[in-house]
Coordinates of C-alpha atoms in Angstrom, one line a residue:
Q240 CA -0.1 -0.1 -0.3
V241 CA 1.6 3.4 -1.0
Q242 CA 0.9 6.1 1.5
L243 CA 1.9 9.9 1.2
V244 CA 2.1 12.3 3.8
E245 CA 2.8 15.8 3.8
S246 CA 4.5 18.4 6.1
G247 CA 5.6 21.9 5.9
G248 CA 2.2 24.0 5.8
G249 CA 2.0 27.0 8.3
A250 CA 0.8 30.5 8.5
V251 CA 3.1 33.1 6.8
Q252 CA 2.7 36.8 5.7
A253 CA 2.5 37.8 2.2
G254 CA 6.0 37.8 0.8
G255 CA 6.9 34.9 2.9
S256 CA 8.1 31.4 1.8
L257 CA 7.2 27.4 2.8
R258 CA 8.5 24.7 2.0
L259 CA 6.2 21.6 1.4
S260 CA 7.4 18.2 1.8
C261 CA 5.6 14.7 0.8
V262 CA 7.1 11.6 1.7
V263 CA 6.0 8.6 -0.1
S264 CA 6.0 4.7 1.6
G265 CA 5.2 1.6 0.0
Y266 CA 6.2 0.2 -3.1
I267 CA 6.8 2.0 -6.2
Y268 CA 8.4 0.7 -9.2
G269 CA 9.5 1.5 -12.3
N270 CA 8.7 5.2 -13.7
Y271 CA 6.5 7.6 -11.6
Y272 CA 5.5 10.8 -11.2
M273 CA 4.1 13.2 -8.2
G274 CA 2.0 16.2 -8.1
W275 CA 1.1 19.5 -5.8
F276 CA -2.5 20.3 -5.9
R277 CA -4.6 22.7 -3.8
Q278 CA -8.0 23.3 -2.8
V279 CA -10.1 26.4 -1.2
P280 CA -13.1 25.2 0.6
G281 CA -16.1 25.3 -2.2
T282 CA -14.0 25.2 -5.3
E283 CA -12.4 22.7 -7.2
R284 CA -8.9 21.0 -6.4
E285 CA -6.4 22.5 -8.8
G286 CA -2.8 21.4 -10.1
V287 CA 0.0 23.4 -8.7
A288 CA 3.1 21.5 -9.8
G289 CA 4.2 17.9 -11.0
I290 CA 7.5 16.1 -11.6
T291 CA 8.2 12.9 -13.3
S292 CA 10.8 10.5 -12.2
D293 CA 13.0 11.5 -15.2
G294 CA 13.0 14.6 -14.1
R295 CA 10.2 16.6 -16.2
T296 CA 8.6 19.6 -14.4
N297 CA 5.3 21.6 -15.2
Y298 CA 3.7 24.5 -13.1
A299 CA 0.2 25.9 -13.3
D300 CA 0.7 29.6 -14.7
S301 CA -0.1 30.8 -10.7
A302 CA 2.9 29.1 -9.5
K303 CA 5.4 30.0 -12.3
G304 CA 8.5 31.7 -11.2
R305 CA 7.4 31.3 -7.5
F306 CA 7.2 27.9 -6.9
T307 CA 9.8 25.0 -7.3
V308 CA 9.1 21.5 -7.1
S309 CA 11.7 18.6 -6.5
R310 CA 12.3 15.2 -5.2
E311 CA 15.1 13.0 -3.7
S312 CA 14.2 10.5 -5.8
E313 CA 16.4 7.7 -3.8
K314 CA 14.3 8.6 -0.6
Y315 CA 10.8 9.2 -2.6
I316 CA 10.7 12.3 -1.0
F317 CA 9.1 15.5 -3.1
Y318 CA 9.3 19.2 -2.1
L319 CA 7.3 22.5 -3.1
Q320 CA 9.3 25.5 -2.4
M321 CA 7.1 28.2 -2.6
N322 CA 8.3 32.1 -2.7
S323 CA 6.7 35.3 -2.7
L324 CA 3.8 33.9 -1.5
K325 CA 0.3 35.4 -1.7
P326 CA -2.9 35.5 0.1
E327 CA -4.3 33.9 -3.0
D328 CA -1.9 30.9 -2.3
T329 CA -4.0 30.0 0.9
A330 CA -5.4 26.4 0.7
M331 CA -5.4 22.9 1.6
Y332 CA -2.0 21.5 -0.3
Y333 CA -2.0 18.0 -1.2
C334 CA 0.6 15.7 -2.9
A335 CA -0.3 12.6 -5.2
A336 CA 1.7 10.2 -6.9
S337 CA 1.0 7.5 -9.4
T338 CA 3.2 5.2 -11.0
G339 CA 3.7 4.8 -14.6
S340 CA 4.7 8.2 -17.7
V341 CA 2.6 10.9 -18.4
S342 CA 3.0 14.1 -20.2
S343 CA 4.1 17.1 -18.8
A344 CA 0.9 18.7 -19.1
S345 CA -0.9 15.8 -17.6
L346 CA 0.7 16.2 -14.6
L347 CA -1.4 19.1 -13.3
F348 CA -4.6 17.0 -13.9
I349 CA -6.1 14.8 -10.8
M350 CA -7.6 12.0 -13.2
W351 CA -4.0 11.0 -13.5
Y352 CA -3.5 10.3 -9.9
K353 CA -4.2 7.4 -7.8
Y354 CA -2.4 7.8 -4.6
W355 CA -3.3 10.9 -2.2
G356 CA -2.0 12.4 0.9
Q357 CA -4.1 14.2 3.4
G358 CA -2.9 17.7 2.7
T359 CA -1.4 20.2 4.9
Q360 CA -2.7 23.6 5.0
V361 CA -1.1 26.9 3.8
T362 CA -2.3 30.7 5.0
V363 CA -0.8 33.4 3.9
S364 CA -2.0 36.8 5.4
S365 CA -1.8 40.4 3.8

């Protein structure tokens, strides 16, 4: 059974930074990919950033230039470094993962992910 656990959320002021972590446990073999998503109550979950096992990445327009997704592949730990945070970044952030291969564009779409974490809250005040 594959499990994902996020950490690193919290409350920061606008302009601040946070680094989210996602630890993946269980058996993942071959190619894989993971993504970061966020959701505000009453809205749909949206893709923020994603990364494949061969290092391809993709970012939502809202994240480009401010967020960076990375991984420690041997440890199955993934990160989302978030800089220059804005109040509109306030949301519950989730990491997700699946085995296999997808296009870079697909990294931001919920339908391609099988395993999900429970989320970590990020609150950015103005």
